[in-house]
Structures are given as structure tokens and as C-alpha cells.
Coordinates of C-alpha atoms in Angstrom, one line a residue:
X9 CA -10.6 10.8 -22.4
X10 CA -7.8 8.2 -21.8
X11 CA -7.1 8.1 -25.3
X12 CA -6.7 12.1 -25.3
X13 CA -4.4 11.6 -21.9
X14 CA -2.4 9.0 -23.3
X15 CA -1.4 10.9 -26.7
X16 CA -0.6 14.0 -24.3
X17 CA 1.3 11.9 -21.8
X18 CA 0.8 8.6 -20.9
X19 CA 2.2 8.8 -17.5
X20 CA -1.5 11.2 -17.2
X21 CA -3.0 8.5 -18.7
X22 CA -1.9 6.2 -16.4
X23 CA -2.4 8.2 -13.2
X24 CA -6.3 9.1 -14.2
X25 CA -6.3 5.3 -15.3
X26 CA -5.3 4.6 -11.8
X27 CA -7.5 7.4 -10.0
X28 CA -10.6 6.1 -12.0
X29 CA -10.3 2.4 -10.7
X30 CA -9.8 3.6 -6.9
X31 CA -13.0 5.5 -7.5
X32 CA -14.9 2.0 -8.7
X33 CA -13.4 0.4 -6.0
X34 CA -14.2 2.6 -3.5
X35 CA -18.0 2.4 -5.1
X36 CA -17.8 -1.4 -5.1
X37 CA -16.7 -1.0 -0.9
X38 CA -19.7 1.1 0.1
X39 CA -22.0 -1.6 -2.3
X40 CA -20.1 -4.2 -0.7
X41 CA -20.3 -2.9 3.0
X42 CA -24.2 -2.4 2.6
X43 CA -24.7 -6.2 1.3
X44 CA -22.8 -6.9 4.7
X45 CA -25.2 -5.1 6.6
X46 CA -28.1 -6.9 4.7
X47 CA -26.2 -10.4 5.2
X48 CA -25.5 -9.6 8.9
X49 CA -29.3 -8.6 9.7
X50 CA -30.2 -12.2 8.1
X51 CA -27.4 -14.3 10.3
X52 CA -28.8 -12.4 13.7
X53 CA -32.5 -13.1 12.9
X54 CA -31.4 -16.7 12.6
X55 CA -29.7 -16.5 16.1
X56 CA -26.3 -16.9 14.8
X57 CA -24.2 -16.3 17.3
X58 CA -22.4 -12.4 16.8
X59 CA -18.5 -14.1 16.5
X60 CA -19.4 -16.4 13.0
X61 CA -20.6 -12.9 11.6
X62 CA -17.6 -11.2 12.3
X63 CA -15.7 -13.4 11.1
X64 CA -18.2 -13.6 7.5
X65 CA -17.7 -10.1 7.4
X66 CA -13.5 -9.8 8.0
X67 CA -13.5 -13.0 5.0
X68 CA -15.4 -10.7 2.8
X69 CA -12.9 -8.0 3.7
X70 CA -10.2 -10.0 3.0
X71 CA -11.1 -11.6 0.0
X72 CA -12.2 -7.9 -1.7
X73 CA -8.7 -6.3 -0.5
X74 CA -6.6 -9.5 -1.6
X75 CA -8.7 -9.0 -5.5
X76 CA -7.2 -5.2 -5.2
X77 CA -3.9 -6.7 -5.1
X78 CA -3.5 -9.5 -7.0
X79 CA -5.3 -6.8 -9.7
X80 CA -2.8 -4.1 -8.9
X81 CA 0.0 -6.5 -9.1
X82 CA -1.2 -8.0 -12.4
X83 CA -1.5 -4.6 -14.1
X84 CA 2.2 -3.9 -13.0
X85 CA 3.6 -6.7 -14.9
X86 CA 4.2 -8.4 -12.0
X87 CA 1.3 -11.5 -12.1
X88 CA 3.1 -14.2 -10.6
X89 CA 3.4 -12.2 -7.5
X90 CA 0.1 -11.9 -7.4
X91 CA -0.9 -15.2 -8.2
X92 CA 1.6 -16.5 -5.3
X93 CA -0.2 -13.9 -3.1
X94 CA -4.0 -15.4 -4.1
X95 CA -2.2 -18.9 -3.1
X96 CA -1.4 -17.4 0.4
X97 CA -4.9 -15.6 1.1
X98 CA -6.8 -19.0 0.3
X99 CA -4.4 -20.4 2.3
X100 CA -5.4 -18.0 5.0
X101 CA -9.2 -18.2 4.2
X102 CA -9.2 -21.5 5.0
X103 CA -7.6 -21.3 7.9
X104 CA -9.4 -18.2 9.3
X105 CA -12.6 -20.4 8.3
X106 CA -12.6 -23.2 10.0
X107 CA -14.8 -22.3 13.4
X108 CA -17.1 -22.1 10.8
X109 CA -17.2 -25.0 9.0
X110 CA -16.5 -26.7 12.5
X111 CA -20.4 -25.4 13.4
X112 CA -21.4 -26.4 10.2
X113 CA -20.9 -30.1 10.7
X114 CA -22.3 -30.1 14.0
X115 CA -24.8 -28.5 12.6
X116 CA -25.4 -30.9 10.4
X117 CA -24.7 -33.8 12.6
X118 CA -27.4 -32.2 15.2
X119 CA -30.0 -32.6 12.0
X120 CA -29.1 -36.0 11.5

């Protein structure tokens, strides 16, 4: 099919290029937001407290929509723009992560 689009036109080809992968990723979303809801059932049986699952699930979010972009930006020829935008959403990651790794030591430390 995007052969046939492409020898037609291939501005078709690349606008049903781009309509298919918004259609995997909105497939990969709903797969995505229904391992979250598995993942958050396990963190609340284990008595996690409700604010370290949010925060599990807005990484996940964060991490799947910076993927979208730094893809996007690669296929439009613009990479190091998206590789400089991966270096600011770890950056961020970290950041935004460390309550959690915070609990995680004194987890650790409460073991020990």
C-alpha cells in the first residue's frame, strides 16, 4: 500500500505513513495504560502509599510521550533535536524521581 501511495504521490505516502504510526501508538497507549493498571493494583496491595504510584505512572507517561518525540523529530531529519530533547527528559526523570529513590534507601536502610 505505501509503495502504491508513494509512486502516486508521496506526500499520500507520507501522510498514511504518518496516520498509520498514530494508530500503533495510540494501540501501544491503551496496552500501556492497562499494564499501569496492572502495576498500580500490585503497588496498593503492597501498601505503597497512593503519591509514589502517581508519580510511577506520570514517569511512564513521560517517558512514552518523550519516545513520540524524539521519533517524530528523528524522522523529520531533525535527530539532534531530538537527541538534545532525550538529554532534557532524563534530566527531568531524574529529578521528578527522586522521592522515590529517597524511600528506596530508607527502605533499604530499615532492612538493614
Amino acid at each position: 500500500m505505501y509503495l502504491l501511495l508513494n509512486e502516486v504521490s508521496s506526500k499520500y505516502a507520507k501522510c498514511f505513513s504518518l496516520v498509520l504510526l498514530t494508530y500503533f501508538f495510540m494501540m501501544a497507549l491503551q496496552l500501556l495504560s492497562s499494564i499501569i493498571g496492572q502495576i498500580t493494583n500490585v503497588f496498593l496491595d503492597f501498601n505503597i502509599g497512593q503519591q509514589y504510584v502517581t508519580i510511577i505512572i506520570r514517569l511512564i507517561g513521560i517517558v512514552y510521550y518523550a519516545e513520540f518525540v524524539s521519533f517524530l523529530l528523528a524522522e523529520t531529519s531533525l535527530g539532534n533535536v531530538g537527541k538534545m530533547f532525550e538529554y532534557i527528559v532524563k534530566l527531568y526523570l531524574i529529578g521528578y524521581s527522586l522521592p522515590m529513590i529517597i524511600k528506596l534507601f530508607e527502605l533499604i536502610l530499615s532492612v538493614v
